[in-house]
mmCIF file of N, CA, C and O in Angstrom:
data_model
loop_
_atom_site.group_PDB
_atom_site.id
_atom_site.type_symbol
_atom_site.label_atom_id
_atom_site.label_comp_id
_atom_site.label_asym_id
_atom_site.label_seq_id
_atom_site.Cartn_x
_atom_site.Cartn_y
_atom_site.Cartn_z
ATOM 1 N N UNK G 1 0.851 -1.164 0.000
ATOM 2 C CA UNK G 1 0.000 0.000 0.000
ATOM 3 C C UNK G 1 0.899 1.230 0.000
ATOM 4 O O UNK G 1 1.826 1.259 0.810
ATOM 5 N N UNK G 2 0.730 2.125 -0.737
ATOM 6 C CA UNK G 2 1.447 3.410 -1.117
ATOM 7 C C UNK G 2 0.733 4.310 -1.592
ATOM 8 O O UNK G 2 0.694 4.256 -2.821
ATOM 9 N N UNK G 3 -0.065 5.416 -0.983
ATOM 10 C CA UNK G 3 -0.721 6.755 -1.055
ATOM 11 C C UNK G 3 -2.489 5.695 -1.700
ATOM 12 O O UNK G 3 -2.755 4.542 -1.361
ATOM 13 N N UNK G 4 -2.928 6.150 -2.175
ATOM 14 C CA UNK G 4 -4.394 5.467 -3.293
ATOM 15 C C UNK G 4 -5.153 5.314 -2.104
ATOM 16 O O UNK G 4 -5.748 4.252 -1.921
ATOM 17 N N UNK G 5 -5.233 6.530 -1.003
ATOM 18 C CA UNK G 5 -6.278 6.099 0.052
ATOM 19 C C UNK G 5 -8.004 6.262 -0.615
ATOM 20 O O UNK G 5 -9.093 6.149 -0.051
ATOM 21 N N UNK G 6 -7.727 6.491 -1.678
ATOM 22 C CA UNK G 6 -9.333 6.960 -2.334
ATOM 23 C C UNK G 6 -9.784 5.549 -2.662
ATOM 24 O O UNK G 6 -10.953 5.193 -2.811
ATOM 25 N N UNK G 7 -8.579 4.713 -2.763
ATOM 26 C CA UNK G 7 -9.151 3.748 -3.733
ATOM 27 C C UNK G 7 -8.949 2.543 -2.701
ATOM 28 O O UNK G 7 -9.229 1.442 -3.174
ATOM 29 N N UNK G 8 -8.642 2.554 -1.767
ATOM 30 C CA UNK G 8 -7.759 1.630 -0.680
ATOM 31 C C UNK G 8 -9.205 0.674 0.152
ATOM 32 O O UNK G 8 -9.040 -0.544 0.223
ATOM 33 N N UNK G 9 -10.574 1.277 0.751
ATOM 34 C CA UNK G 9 -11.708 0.758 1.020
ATOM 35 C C UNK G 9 -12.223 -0.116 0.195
ATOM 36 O O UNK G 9 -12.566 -1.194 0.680
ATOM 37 N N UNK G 10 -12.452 0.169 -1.583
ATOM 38 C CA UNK G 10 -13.259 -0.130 -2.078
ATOM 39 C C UNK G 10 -12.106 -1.425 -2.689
ATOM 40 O O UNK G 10 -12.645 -2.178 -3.500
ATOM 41 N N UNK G 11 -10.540 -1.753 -2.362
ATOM 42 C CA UNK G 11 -10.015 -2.657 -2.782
ATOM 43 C C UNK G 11 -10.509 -3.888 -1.442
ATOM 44 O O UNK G 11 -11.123 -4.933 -1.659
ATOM 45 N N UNK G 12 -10.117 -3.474 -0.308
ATOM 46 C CA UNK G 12 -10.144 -4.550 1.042
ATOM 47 C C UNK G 12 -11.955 -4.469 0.616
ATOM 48 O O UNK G 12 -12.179 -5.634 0.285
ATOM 49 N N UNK G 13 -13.078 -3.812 0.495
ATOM 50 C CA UNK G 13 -14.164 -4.495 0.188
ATOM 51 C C UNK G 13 -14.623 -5.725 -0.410
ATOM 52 O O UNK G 13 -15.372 -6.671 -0.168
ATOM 53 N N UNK G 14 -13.567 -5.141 -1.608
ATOM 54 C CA UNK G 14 -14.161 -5.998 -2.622
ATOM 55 C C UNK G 14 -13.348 -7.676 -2.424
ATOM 56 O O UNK G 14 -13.752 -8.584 -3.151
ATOM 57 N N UNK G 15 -12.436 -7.898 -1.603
ATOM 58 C CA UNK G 15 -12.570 -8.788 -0.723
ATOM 59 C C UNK G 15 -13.699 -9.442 0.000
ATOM 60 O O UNK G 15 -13.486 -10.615 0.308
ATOM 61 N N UNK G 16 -14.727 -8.995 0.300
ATOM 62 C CA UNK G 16 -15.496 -9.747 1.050
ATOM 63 C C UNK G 16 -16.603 -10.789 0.609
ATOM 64 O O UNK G 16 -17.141 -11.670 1.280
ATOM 65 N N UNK G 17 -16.848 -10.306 -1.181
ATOM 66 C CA UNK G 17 -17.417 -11.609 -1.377
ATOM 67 C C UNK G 17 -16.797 -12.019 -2.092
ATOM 68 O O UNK G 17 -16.836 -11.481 -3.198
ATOM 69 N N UNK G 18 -15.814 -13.268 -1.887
ATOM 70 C CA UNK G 18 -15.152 -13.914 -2.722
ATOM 71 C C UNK G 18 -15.433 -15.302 -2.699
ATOM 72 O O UNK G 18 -14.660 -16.169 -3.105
ATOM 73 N N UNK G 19 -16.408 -15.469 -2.279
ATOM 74 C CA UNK G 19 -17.057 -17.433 -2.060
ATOM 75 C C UNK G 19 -16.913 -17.499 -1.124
ATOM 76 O O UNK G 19 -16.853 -16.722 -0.171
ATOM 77 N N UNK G 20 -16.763 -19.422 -1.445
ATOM 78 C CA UNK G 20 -16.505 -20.254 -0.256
ATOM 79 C C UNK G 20 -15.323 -20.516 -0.564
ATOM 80 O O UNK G 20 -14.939 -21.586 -1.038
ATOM 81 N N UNK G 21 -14.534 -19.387 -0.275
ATOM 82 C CA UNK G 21 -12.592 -20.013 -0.311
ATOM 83 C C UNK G 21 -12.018 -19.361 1.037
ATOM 84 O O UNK G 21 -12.387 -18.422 1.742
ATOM 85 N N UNK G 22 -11.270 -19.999 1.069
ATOM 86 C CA UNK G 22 -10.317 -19.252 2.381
ATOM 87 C C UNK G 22 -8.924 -18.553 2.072
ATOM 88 O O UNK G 22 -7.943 -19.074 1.543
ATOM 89 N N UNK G 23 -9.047 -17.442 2.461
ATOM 90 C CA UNK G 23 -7.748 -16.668 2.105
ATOM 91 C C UNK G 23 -7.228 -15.663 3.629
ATOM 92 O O UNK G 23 -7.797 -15.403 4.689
ATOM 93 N N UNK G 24 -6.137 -15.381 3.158
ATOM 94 C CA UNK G 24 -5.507 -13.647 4.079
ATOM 95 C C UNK G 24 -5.103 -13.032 3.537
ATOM 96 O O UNK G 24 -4.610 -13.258 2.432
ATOM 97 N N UNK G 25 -5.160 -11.922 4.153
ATOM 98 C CA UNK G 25 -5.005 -10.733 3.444
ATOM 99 C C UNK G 25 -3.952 -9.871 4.193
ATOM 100 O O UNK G 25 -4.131 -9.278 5.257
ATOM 101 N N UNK G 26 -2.382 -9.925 3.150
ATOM 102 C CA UNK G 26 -1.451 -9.271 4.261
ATOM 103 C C UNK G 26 -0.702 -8.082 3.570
ATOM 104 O O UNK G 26 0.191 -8.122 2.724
ATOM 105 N N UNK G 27 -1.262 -7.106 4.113
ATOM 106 C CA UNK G 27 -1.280 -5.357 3.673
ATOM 107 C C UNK G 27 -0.046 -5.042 4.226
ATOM 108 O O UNK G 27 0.210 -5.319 5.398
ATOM 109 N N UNK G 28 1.187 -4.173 3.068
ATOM 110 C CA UNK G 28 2.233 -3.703 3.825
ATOM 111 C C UNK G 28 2.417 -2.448 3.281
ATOM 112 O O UNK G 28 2.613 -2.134 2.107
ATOM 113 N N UNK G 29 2.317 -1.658 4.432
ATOM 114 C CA UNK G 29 2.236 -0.297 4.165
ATOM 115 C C UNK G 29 3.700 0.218 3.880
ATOM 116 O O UNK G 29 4.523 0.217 4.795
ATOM 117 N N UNK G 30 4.028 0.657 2.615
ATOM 118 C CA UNK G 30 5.090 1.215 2.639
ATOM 119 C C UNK G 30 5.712 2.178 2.396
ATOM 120 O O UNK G 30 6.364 2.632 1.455
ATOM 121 N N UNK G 31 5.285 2.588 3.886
ATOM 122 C CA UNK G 31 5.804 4.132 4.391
ATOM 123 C C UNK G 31 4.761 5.447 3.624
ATOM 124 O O UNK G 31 5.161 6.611 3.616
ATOM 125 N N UNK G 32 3.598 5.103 3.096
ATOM 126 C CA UNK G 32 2.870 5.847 2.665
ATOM 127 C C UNK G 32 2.869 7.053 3.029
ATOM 128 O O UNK G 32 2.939 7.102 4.257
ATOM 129 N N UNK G 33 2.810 8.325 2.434
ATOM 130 C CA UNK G 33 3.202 9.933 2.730
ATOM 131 C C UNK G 33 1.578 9.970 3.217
ATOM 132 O O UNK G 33 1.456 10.748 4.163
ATOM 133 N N UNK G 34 0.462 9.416 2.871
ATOM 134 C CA UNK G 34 -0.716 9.573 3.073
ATOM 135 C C UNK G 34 -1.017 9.363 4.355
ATOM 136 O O UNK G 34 -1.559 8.257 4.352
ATOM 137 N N UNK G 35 -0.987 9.814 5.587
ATOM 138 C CA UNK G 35 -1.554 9.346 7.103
ATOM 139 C C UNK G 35 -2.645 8.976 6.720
ATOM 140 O O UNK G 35 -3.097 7.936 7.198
ATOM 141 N N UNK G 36 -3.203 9.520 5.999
ATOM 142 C CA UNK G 36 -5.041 8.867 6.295
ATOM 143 C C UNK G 36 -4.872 6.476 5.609
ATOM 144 O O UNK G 36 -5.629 5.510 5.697
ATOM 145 N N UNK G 37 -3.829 6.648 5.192
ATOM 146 C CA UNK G 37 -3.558 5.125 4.262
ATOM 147 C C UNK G 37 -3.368 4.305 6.139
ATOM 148 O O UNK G 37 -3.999 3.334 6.557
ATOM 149 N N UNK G 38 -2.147 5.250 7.016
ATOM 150 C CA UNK G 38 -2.103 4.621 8.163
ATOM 151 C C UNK G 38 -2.962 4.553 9.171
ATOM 152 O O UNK G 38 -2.980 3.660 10.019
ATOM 153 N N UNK G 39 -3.791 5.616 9.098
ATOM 154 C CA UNK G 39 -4.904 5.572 9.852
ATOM 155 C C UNK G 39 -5.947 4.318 9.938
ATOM 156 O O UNK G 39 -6.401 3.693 10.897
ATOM 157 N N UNK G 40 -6.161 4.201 8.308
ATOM 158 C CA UNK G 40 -7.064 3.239 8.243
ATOM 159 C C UNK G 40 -6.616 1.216 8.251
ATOM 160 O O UNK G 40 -7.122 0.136 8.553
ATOM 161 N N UNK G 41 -5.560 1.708 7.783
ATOM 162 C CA UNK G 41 -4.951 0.234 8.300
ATOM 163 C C UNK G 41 -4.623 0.040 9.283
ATOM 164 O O UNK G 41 -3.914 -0.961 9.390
ATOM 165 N N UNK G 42 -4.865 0.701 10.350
ATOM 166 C CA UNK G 42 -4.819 0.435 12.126
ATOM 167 C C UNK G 42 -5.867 0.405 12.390
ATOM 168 O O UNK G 42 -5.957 -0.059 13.527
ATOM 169 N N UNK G 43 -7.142 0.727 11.845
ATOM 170 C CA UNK G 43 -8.247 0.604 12.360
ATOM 171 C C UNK G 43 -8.894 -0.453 11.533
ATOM 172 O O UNK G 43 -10.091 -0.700 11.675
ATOM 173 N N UNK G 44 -8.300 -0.957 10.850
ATOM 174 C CA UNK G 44 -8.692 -2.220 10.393
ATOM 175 C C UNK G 44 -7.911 -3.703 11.229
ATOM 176 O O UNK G 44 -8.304 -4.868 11.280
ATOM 177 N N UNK G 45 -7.217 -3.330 11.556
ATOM 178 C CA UNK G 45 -6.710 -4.228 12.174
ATOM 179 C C UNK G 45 -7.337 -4.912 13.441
ATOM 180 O O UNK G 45 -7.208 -4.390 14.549
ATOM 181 N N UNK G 46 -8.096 -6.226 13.237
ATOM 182 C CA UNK G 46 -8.771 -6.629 14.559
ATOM 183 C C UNK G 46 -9.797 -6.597 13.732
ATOM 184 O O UNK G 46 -10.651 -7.230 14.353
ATOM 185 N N UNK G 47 -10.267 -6.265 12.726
ATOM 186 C CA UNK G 47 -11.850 -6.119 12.233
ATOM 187 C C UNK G 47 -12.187 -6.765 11.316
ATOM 188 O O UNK G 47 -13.274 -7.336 11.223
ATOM 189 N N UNK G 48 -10.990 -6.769 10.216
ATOM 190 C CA UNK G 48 -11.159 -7.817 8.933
ATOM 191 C C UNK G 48 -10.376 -8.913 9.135
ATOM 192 O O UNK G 48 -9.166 -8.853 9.356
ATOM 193 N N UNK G 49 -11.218 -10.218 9.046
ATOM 194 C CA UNK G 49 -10.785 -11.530 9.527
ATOM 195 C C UNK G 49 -9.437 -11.760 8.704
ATOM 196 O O UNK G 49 -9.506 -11.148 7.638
ATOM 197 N N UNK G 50 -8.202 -12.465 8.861
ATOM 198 C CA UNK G 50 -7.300 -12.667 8.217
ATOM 199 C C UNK G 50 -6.765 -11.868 7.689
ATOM 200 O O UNK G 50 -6.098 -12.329 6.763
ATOM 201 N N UNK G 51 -6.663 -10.369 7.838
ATOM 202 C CA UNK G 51 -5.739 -9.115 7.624
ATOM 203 C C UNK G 51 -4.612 -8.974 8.678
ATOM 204 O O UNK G 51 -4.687 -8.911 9.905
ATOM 205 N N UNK G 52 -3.383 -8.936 7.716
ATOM 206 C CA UNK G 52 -2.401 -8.773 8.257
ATOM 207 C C UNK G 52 -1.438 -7.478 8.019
ATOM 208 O O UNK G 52 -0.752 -7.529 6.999
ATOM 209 N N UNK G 53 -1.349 -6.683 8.587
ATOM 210 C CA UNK G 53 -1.230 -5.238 8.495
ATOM 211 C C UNK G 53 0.906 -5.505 8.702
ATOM 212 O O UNK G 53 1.313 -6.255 9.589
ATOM 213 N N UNK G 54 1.711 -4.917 7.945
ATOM 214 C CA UNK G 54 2.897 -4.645 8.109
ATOM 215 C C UNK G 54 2.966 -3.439 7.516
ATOM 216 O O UNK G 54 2.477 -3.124 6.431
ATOM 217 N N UNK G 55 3.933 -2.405 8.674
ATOM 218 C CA UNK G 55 4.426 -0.785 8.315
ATOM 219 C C UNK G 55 5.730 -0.793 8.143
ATOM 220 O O UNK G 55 6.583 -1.058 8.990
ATOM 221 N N UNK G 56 5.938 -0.386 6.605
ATOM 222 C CA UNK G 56 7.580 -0.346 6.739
ATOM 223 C C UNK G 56 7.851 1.331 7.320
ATOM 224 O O UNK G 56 7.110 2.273 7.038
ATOM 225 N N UNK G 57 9.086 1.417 8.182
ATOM 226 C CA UNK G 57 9.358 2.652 8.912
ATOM 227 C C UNK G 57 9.759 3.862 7.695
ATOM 228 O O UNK G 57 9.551 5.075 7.705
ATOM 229 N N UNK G 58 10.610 2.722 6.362
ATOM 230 C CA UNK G 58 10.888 4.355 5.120
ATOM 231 C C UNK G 58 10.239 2.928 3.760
ATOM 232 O O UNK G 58 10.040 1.720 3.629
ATOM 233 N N UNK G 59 10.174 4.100 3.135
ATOM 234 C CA UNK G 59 9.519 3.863 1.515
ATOM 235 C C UNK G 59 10.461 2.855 0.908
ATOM 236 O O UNK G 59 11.520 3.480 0.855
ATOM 237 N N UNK G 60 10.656 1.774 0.471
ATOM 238 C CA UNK G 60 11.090 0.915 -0.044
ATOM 239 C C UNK G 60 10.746 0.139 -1.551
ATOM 240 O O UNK G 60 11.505 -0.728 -1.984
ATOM 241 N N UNK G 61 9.706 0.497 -2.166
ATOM 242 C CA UNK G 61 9.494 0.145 -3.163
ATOM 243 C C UNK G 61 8.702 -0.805 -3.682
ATOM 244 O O UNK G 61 9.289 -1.877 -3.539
ATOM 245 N N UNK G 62 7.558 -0.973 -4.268
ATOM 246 C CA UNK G 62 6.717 -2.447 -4.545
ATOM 247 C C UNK G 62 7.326 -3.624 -4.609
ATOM 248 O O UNK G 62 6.592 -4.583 -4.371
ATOM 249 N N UNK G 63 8.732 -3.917 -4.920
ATOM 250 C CA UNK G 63 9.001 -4.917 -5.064
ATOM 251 C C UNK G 63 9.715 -5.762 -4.082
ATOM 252 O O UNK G 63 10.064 -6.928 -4.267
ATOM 253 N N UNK G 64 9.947 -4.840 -2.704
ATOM 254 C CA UNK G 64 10.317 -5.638 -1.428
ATOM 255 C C UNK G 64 9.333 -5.503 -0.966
ATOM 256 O O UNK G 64 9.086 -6.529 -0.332
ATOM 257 N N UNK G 65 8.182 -4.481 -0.848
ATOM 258 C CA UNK G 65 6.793 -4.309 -0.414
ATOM 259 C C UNK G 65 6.124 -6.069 -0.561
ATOM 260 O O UNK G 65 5.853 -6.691 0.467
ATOM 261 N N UNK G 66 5.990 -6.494 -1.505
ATOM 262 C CA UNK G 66 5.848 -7.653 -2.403
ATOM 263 C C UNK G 66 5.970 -8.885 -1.708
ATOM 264 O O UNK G 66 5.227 -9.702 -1.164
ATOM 265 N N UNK G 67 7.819 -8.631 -2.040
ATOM 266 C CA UNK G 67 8.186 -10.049 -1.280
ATOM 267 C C UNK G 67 8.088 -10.259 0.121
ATOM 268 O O UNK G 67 8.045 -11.458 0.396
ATOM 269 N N UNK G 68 8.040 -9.532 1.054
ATOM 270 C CA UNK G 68 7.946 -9.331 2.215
ATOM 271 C C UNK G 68 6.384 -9.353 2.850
ATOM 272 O O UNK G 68 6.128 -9.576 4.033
ATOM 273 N N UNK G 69 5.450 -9.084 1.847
ATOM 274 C CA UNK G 69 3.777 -10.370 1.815
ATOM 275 C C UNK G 69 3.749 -11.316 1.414
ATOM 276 O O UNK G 69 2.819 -12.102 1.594
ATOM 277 N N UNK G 70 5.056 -11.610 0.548
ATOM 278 C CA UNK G 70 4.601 -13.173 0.048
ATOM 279 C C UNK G 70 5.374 -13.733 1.077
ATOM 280 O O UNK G 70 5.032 -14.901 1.264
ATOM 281 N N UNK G 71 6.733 -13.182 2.190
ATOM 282 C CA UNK G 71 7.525 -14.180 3.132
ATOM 283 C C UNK G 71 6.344 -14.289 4.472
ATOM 284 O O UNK G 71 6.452 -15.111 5.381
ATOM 285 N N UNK G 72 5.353 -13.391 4.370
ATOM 286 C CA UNK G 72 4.636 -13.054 5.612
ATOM 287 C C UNK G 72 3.314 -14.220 5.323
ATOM 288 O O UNK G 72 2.988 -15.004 6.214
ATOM 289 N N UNK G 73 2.770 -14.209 4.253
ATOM 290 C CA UNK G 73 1.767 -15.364 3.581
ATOM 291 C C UNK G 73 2.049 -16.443 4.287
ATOM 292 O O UNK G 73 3.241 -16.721 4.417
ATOM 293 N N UNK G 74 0.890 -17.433 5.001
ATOM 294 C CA UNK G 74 1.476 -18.956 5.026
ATOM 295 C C UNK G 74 0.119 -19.967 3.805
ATOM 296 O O UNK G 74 -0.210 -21.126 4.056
ATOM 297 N N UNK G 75 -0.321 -19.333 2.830
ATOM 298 C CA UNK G 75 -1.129 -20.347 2.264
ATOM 299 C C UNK G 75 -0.292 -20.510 1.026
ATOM 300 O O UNK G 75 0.784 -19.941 0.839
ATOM 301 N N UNK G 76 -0.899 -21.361 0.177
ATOM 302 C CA UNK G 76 -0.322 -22.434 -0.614
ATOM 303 C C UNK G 76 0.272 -21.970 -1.860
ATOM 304 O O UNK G 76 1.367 -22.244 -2.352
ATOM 305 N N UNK G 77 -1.175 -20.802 -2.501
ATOM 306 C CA UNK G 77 -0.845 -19.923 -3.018
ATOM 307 C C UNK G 77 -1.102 -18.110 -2.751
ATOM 308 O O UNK G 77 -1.603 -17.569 -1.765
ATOM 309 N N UNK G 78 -0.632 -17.558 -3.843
ATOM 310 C CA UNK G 78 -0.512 -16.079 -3.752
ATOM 311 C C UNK G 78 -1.045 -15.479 -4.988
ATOM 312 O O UNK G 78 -0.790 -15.935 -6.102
ATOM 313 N N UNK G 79 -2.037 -14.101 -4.703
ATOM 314 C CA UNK G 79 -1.873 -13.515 -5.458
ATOM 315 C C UNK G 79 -1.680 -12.146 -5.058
ATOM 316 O O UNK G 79 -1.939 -12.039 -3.859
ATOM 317 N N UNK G 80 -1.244 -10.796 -5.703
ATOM 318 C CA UNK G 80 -1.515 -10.043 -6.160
ATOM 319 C C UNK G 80 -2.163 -9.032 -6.351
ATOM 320 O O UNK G 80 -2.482 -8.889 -7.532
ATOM 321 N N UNK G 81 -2.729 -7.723 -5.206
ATOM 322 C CA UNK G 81 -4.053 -7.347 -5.338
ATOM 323 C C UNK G 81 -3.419 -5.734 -5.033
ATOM 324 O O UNK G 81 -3.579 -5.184 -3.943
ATOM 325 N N UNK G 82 -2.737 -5.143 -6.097
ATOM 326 C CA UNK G 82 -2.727 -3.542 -5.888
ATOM 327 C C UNK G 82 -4.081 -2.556 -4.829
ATOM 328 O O UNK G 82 -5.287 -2.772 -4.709
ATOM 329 N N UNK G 83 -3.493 -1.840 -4.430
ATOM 330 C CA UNK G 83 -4.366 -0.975 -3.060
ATOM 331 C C UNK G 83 -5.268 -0.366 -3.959
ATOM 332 O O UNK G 83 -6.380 -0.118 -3.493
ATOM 333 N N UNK G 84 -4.939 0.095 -5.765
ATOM 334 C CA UNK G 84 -5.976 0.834 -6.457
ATOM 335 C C UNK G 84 -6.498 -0.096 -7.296
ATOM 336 O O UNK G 84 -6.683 0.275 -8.455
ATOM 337 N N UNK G 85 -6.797 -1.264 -6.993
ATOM 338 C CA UNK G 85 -7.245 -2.526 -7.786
ATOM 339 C C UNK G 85 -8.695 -3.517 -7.123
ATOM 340 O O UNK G 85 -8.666 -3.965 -5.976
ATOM 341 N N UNK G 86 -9.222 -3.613 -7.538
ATOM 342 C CA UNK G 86 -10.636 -4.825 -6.757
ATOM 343 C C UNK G 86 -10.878 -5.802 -7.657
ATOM 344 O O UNK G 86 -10.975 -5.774 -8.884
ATOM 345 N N UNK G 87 -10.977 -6.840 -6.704
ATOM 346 C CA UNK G 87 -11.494 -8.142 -7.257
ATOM 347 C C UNK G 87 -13.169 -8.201 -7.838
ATOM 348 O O UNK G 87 -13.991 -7.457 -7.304
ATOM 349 N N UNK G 88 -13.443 -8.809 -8.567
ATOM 350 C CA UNK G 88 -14.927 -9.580 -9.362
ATOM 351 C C UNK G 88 -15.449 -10.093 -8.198
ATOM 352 O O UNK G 88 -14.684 -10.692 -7.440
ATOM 353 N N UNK G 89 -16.669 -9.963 -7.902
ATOM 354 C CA UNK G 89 -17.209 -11.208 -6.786
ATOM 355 C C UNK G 89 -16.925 -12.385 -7.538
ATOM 356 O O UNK G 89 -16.801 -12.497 -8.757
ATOM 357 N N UNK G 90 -16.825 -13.396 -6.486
ATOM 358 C CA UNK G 90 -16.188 -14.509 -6.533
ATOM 359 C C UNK G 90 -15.224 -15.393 -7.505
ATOM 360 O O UNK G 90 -15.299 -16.564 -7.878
ATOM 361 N N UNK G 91 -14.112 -14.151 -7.810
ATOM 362 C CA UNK G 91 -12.781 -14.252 -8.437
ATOM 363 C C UNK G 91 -12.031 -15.218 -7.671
ATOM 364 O O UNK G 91 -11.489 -16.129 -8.297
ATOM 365 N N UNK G 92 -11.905 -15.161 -6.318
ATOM 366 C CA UNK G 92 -10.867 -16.295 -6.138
ATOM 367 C C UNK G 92 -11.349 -17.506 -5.632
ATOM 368 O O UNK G 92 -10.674 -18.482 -5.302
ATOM 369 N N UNK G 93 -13.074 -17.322 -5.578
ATOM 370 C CA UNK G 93 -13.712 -18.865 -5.621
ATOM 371 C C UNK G 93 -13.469 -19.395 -7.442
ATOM 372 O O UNK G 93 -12.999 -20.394 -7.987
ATOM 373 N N UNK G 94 -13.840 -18.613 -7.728
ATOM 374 C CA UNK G 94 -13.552 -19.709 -9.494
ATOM 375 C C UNK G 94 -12.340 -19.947 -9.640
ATOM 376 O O UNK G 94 -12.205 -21.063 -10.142
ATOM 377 N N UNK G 95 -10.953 -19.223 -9.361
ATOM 378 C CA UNK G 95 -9.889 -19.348 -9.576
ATOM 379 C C UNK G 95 -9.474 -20.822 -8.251
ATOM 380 O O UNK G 95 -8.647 -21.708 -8.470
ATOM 381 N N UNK G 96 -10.280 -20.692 -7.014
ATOM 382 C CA UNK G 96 -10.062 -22.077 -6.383
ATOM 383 C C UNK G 96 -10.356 -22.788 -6.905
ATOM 384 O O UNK G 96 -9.418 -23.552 -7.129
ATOM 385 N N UNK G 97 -11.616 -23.224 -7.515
ATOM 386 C CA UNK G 97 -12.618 -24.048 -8.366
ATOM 387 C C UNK G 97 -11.467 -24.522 -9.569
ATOM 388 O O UNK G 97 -11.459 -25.711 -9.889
ATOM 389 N N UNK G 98 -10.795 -23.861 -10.025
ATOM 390 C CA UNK G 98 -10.047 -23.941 -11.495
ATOM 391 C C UNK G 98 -8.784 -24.930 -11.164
ATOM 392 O O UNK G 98 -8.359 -25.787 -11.939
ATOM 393 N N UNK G 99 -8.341 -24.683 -10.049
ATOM 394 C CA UNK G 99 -7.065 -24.940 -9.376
ATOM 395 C C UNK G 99 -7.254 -26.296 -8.752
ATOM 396 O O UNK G 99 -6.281 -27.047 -8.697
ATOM 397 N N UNK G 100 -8.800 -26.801 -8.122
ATOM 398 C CA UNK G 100 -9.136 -27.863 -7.807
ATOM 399 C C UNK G 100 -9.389 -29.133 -9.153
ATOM 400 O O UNK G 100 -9.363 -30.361 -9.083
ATOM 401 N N UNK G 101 -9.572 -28.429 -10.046
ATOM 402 C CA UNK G 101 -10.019 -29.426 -11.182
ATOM 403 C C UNK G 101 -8.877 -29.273 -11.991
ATOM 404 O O UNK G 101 -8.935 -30.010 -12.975
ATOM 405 N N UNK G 102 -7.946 -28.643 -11.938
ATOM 406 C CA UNK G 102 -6.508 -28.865 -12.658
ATOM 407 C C UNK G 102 -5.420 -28.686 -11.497
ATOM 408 O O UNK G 102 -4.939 -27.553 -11.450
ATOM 409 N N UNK G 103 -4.973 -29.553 -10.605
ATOM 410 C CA UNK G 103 -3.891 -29.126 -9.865
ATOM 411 C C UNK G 103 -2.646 -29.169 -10.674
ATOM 412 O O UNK G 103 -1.575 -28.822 -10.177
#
């Protein structure tokens, strides 16, 4: 997560209907100039089931931002979900569904 607090609600929303799959969700704030980006990822914390909130202390870049959710992840797989980006309802139930009938 890096500044896109306009767009930052309507991404962790569109999380919520995603089927019957099980996922987490691990948000790393990095170092966002936006307080209102830190604000709200502390007050999410404790509220959305399987959110995992990490603050880097300086700006580091999407691509340790990245790896440092995928070292923090413990499921099987990963994807991908930019702070100015939202999922389809039930995108990562069909994509489970897809993954079950072709492992």
């Amino acid at each position: 997560v890096y500044r896109h607090y306009e767009y930052l609600s309507a991404c962790l929303r569109s999380l919520a209907d995603q089927g019957d799959v099980s996922f987490e969700i691990v948000c790393v704030d990095d170092c966002s100039p936006d307080p209102r980006v830190t604000a709200l990822m502390a007050g999410l914390t404790g509220q959305l089931p399987g959110l995992k909130v990490m603050v880097l202390p300086s700006n580091q870049g999407i691509s340790l931002a990245q790896n440092l959710a995928v070292e923090a992840a413990r499921g099987d797989f990963v994807a991908f979900l930019d702070c100015d980006d939202e999922l389809e309802p039930g995108a990562l139930s069909v994509i489970g569904g897809k993954i079950v009938a072709h492992p």
